[in-house]
mmCIF file of C-alpha atoms in Angstrom:
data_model
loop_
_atom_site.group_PDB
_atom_site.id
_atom_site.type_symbol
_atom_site.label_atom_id
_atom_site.label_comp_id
_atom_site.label_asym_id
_atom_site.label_seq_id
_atom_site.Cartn_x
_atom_site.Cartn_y
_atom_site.Cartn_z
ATOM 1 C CA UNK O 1164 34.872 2.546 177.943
ATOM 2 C CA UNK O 1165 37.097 4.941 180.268
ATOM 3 C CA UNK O 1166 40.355 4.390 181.889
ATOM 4 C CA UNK O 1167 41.501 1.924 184.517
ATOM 5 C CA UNK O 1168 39.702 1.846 188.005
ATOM 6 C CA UNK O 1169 42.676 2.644 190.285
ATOM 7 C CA UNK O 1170 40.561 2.371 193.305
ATOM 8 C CA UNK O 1171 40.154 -1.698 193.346
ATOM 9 C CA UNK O 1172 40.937 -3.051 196.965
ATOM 10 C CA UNK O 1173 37.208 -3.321 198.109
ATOM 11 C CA UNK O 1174 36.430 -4.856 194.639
ATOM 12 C CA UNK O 1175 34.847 -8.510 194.760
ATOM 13 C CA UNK O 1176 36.336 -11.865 193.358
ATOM 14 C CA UNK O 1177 34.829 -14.737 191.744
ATOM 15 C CA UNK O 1178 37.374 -17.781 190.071
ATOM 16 C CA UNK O 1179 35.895 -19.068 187.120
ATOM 17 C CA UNK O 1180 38.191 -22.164 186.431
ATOM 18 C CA UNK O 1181 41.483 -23.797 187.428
ATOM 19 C CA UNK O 1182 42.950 -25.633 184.954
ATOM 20 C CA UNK O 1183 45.783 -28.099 184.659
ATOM 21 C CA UNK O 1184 48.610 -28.807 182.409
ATOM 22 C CA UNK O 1185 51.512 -31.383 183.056
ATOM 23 C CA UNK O 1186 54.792 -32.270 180.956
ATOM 24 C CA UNK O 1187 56.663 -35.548 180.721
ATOM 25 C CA UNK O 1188 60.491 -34.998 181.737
ATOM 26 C CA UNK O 1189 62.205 -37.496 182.560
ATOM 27 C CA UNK O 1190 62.024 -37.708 186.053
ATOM 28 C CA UNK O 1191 58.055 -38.548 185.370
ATOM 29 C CA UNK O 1192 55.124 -35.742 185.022
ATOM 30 C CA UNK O 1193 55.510 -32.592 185.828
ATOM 31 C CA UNK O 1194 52.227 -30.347 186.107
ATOM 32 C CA UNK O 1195 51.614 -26.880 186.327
ATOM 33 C CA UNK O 1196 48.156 -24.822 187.294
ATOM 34 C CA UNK O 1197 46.677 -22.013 185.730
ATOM 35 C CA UNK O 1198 43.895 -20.001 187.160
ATOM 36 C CA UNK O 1199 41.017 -17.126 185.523
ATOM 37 C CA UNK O 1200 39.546 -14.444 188.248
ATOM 38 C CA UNK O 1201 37.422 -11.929 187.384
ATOM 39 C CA UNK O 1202 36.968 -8.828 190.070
ATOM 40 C CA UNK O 1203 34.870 -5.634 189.789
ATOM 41 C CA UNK O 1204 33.030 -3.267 192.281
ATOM 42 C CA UNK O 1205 29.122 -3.909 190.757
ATOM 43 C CA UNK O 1206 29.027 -0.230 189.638
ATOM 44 C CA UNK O 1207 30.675 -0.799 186.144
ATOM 45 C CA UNK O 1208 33.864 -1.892 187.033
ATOM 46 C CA UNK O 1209 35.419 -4.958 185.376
ATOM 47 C CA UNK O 1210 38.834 -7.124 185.053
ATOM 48 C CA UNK O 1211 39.972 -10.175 184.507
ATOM 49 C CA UNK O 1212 42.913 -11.938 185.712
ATOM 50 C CA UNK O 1213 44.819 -15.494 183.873
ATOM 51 C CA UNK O 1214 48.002 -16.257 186.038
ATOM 52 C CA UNK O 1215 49.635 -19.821 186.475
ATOM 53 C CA UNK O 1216 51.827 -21.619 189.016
ATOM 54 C CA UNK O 1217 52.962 -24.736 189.973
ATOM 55 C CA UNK O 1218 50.067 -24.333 193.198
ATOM 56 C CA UNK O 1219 46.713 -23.564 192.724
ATOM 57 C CA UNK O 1220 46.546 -21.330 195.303
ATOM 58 C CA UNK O 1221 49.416 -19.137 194.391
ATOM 59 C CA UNK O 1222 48.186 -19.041 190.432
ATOM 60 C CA UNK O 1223 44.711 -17.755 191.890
ATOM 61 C CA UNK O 1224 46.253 -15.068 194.166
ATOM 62 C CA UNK O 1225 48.200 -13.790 191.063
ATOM 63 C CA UNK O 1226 45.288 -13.778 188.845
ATOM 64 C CA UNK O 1227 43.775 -11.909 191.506
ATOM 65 C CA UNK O 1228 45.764 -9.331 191.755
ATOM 66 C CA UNK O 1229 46.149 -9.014 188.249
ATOM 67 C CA UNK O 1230 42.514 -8.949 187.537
ATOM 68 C CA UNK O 1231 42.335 -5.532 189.895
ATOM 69 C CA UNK O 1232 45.544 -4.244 188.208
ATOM 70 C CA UNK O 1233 43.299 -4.922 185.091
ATOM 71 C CA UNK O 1234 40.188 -3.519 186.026
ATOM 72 C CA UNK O 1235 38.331 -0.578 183.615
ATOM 73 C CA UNK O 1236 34.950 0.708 183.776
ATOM 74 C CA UNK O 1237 32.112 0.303 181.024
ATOM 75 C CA UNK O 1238 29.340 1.840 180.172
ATOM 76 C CA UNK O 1239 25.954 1.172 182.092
ATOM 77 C CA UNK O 1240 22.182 2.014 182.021
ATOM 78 C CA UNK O 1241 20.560 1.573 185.281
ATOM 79 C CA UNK O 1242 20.778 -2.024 186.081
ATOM 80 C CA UNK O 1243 21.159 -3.071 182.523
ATOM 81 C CA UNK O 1244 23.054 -1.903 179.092
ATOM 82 C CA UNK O 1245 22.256 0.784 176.957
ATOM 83 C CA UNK O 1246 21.693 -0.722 173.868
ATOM 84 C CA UNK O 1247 22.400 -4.594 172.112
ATOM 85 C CA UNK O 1248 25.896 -5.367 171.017
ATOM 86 C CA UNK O 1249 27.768 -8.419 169.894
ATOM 87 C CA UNK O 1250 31.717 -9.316 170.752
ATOM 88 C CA UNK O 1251 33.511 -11.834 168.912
ATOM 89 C CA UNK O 1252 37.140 -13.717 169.788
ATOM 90 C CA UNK O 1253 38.429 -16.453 168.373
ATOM 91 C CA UNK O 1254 35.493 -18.943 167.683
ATOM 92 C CA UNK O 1255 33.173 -17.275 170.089
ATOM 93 C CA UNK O 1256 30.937 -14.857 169.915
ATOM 94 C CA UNK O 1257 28.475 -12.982 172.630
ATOM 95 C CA UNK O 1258 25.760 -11.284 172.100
ATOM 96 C CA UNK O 1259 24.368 -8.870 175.285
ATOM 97 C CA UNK O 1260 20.948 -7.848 175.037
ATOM 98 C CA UNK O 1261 19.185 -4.974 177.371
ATOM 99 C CA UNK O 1262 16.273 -6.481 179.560
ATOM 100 C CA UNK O 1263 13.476 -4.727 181.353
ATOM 101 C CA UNK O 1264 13.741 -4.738 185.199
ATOM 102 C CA UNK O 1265 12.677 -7.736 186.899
ATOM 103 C CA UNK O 1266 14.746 -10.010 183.967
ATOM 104 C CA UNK O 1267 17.652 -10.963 185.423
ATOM 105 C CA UNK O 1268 20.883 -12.445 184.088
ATOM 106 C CA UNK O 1269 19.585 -15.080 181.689
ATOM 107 C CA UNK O 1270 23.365 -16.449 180.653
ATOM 108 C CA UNK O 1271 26.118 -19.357 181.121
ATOM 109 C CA UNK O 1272 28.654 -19.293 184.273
ATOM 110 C CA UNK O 1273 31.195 -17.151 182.246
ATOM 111 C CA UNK O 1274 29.322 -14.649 180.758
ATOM 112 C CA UNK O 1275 27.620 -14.261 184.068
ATOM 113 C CA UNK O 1276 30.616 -13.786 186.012
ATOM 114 C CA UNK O 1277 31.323 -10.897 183.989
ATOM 115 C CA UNK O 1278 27.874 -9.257 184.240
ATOM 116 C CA UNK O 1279 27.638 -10.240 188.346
ATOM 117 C CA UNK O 1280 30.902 -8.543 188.646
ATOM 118 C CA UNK O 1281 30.213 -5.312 186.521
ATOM 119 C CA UNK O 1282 26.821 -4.542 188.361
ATOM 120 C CA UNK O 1283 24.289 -5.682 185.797
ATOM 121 C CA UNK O 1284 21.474 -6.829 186.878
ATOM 122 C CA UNK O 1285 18.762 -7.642 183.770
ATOM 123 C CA UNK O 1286 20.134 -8.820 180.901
ATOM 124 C CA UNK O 1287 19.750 -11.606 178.114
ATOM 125 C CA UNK O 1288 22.720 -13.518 176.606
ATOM 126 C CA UNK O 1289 23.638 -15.515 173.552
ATOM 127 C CA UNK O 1290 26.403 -17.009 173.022
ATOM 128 C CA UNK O 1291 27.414 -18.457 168.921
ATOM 129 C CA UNK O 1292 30.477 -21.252 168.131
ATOM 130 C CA UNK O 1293 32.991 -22.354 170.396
ATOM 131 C CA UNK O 1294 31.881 -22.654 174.184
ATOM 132 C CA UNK O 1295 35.676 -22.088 175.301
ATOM 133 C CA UNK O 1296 35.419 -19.952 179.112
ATOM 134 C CA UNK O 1297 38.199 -18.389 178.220
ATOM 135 C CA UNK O 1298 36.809 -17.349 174.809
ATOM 136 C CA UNK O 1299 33.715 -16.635 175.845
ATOM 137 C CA UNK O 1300 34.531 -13.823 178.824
ATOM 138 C CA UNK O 1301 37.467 -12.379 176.192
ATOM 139 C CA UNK O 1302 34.322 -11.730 173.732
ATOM 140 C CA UNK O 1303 32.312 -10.918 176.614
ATOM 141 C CA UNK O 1304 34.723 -8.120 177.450
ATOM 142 C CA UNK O 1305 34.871 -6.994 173.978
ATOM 143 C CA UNK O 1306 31.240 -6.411 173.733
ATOM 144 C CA UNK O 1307 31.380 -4.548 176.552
ATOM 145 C CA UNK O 1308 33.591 -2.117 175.141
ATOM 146 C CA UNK O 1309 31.393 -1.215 172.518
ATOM 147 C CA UNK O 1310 28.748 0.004 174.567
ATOM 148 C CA UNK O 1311 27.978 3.686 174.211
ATOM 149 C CA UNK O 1312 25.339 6.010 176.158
ATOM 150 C CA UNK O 1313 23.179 8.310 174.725
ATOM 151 C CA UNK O 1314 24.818 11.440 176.032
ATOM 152 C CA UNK O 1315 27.924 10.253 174.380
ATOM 153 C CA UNK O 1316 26.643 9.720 170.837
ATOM 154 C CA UNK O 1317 24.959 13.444 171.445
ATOM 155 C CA UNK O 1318 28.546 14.533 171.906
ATOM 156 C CA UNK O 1319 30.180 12.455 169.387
ATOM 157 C CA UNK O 1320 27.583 13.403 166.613
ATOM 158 C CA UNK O 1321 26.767 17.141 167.749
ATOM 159 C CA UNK O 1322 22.944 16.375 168.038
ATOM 160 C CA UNK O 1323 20.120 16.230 170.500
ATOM 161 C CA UNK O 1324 18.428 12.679 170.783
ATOM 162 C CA UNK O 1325 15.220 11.821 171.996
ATOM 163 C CA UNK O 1326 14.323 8.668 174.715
ATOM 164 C CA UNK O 1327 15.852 5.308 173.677
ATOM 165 C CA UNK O 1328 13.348 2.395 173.688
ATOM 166 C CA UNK O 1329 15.635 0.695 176.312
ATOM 167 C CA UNK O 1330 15.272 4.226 178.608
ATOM 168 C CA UNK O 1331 11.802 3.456 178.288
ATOM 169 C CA UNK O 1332 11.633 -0.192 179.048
ATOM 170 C CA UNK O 1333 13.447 1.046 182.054
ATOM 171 C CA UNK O 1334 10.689 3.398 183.002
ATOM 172 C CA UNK O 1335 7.830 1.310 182.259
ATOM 173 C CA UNK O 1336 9.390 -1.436 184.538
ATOM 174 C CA UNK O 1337 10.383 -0.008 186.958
ATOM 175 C CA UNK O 1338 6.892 1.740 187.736
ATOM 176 C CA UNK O 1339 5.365 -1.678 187.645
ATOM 177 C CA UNK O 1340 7.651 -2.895 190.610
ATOM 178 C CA UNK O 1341 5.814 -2.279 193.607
ATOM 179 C CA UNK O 1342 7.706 -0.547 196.783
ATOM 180 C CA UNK O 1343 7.772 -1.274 200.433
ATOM 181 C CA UNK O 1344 5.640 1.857 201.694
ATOM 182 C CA UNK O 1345 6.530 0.690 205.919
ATOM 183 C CA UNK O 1346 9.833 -0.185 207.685
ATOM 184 C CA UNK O 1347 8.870 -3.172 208.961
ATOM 185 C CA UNK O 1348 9.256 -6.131 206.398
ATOM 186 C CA UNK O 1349 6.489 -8.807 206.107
ATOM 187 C CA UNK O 1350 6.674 -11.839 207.985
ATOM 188 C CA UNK O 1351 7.151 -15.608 206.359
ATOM 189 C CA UNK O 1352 4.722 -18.405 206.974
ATOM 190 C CA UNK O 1353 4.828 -20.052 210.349
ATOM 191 C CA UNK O 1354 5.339 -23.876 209.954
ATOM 192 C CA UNK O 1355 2.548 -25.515 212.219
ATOM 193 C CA UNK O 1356 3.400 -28.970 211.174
ATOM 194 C CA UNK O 1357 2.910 -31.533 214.305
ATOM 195 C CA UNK O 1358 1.700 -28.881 216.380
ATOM 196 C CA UNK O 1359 -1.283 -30.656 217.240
ATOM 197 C CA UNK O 1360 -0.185 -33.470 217.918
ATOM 198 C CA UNK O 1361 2.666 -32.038 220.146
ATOM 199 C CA UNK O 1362 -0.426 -30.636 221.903
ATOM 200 C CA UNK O 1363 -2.553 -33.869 222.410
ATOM 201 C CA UNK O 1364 -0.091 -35.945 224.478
ATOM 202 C CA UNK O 1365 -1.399 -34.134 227.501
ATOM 203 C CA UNK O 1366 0.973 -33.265 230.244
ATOM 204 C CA UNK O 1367 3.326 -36.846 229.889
ATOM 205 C CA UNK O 1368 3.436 -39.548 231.535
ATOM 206 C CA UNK O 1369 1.279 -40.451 234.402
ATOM 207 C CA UNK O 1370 -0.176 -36.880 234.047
ATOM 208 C CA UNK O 1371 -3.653 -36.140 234.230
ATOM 209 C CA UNK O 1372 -5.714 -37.415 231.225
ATOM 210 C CA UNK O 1373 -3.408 -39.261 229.150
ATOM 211 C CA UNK O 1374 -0.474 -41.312 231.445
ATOM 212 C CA UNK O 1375 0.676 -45.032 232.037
ATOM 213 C CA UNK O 1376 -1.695 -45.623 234.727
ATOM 214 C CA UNK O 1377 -2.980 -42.196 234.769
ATOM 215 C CA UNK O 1378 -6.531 -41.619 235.655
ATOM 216 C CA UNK O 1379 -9.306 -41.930 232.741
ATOM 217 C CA UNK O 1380 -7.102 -43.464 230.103
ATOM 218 C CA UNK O 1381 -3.541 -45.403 230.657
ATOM 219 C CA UNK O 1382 -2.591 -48.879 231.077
ATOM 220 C CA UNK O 1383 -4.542 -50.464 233.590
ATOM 221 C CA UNK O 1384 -6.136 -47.046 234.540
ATOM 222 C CA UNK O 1385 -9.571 -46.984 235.338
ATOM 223 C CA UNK O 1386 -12.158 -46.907 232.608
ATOM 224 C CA UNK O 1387 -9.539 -47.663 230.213
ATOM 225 C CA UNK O 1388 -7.141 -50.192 229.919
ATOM 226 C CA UNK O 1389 -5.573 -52.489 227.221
ATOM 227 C CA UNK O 1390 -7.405 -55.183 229.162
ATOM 228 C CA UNK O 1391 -11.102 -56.779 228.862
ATOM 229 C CA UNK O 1392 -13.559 -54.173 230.578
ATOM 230 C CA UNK O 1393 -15.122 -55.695 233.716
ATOM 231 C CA UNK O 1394 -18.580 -57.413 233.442
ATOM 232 C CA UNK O 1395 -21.763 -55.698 234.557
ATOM 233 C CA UNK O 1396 -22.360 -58.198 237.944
ATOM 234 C CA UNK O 1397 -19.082 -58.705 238.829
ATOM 235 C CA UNK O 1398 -17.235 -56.998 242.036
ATOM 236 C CA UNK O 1399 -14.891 -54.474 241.515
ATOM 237 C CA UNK O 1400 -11.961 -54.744 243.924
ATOM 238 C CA UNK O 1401 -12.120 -53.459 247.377
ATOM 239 C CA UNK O 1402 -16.195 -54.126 247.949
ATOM 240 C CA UNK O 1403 -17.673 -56.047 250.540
ATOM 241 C CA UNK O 1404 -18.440 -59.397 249.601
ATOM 242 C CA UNK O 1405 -22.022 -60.255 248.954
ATOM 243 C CA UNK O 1406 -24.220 -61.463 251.722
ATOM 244 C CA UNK O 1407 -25.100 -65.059 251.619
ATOM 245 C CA UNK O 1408 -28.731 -66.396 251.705
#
């Protein structure tokens, strides 16, 4: 873990819970707010932020601020963590576990806020005892304080390591994603629902083929009608009338 991030203005917010207290004077109940924020930049850099107020707007905007004042890079492999590690506080503890590209964040709405926030991107989660948020992203934070690269245990130790098996879980999965070879992206599916019928109502009302009254198939139209079809013999309006013998 280095030092603080002092460049924090662009970093992103997220409020994991508001929570309320209140206190009987004697005037009646008197209740105050308390807010947790978490910010970071997604490239490693993490605070969080616990401020209350008598408004819940005001105790978010100072946890907000105090989560950037707070914020300090960790340690980070890729899109994932270097290596497993477990944080404890309190009754809670956290364990962070390195995935293979293509995981995700398998973990609760605390311990993902944290790992959203820092950058991560594949990871597994457990989480042991108490399910307290505020427990739970304190551990969280812990645990990622213990993470160390391999370059720095190389330093720390004076010798040359080979490949961790997370470095090549990273390469194995990341050759099996496949890559966009053109600019243009693909297309979704097309919903054609009701298109056909859209299409066989002909031309709308009194239109050729398909109207009220309309010729070859509306009401009262010829050769089609609602009504009885005219008998064989009888005369069809408009001819002559039959000679008589």
């Amino acid at each position: 873990m280095s030092g603080f991030n002092n460049d924090s203005r662009d970093a992103d917010t997220t409020t994991v819970g508001v929570y309320r207290t209140s206190t009987t004077v004697a005037g009646g109940r008197r209740f105050s707010f308390a807010a947790m924020v978490v910010s970071g930049d997604r490239q490693g850099g993490v605070g969080v932020g616990y401020a209350k107020s008598t408004q819940v707007p005001s105790a978010v905007e100072k946890a907000e601020k105090e989560s950037r004042r707070k914020q300090k890079k960790f340690n980070m492999q890729g899109r994932t963590i270097p290596h497993m590690v477990e944080g404890r506080y309190g009754a809670s503890k956290v364990r962070l576990v390195p995935a293979a590209p293509g995981t995700g964040v398998i973990a609760g709405a605390s311990v993902r806020s944290i790992l959203d926030m820092i950058g991560v991107q594949d990871c597994l989660t457990k989480c042991f005892g108490s399910s307290n948020p505020k427990n739970l992203i304190k551990a969280t934070m812990i645990a990622l304080g213990k993470l160390r690269t391999r370059e720095m245990v190389e330093a720390l130790r004076g010798i040359t390591l080979s490949n961790t098996e997370v470095e090549d879980a990273i390469t194995r999965g990341s050759a099996a994603i496949p890559v966009a070879r053109g600019a243009q992206k693909a297309q979704g599916p097309v919903n054609t629902v009701g298109d056909e019928r859209r299409n066989s109502r002909g031309s709308g009302r009194g239109g050729s083929g398909g109207g009220r009254g309309g010729s070859g198939g509306g009401r009262g139209g010829s050769g089609g009608g609602r009504g009885r079809a005219p008998d064989a013999g009888a005369p069809l309006a408009g001819d002559p009338p039959p000679a008589q013998a």
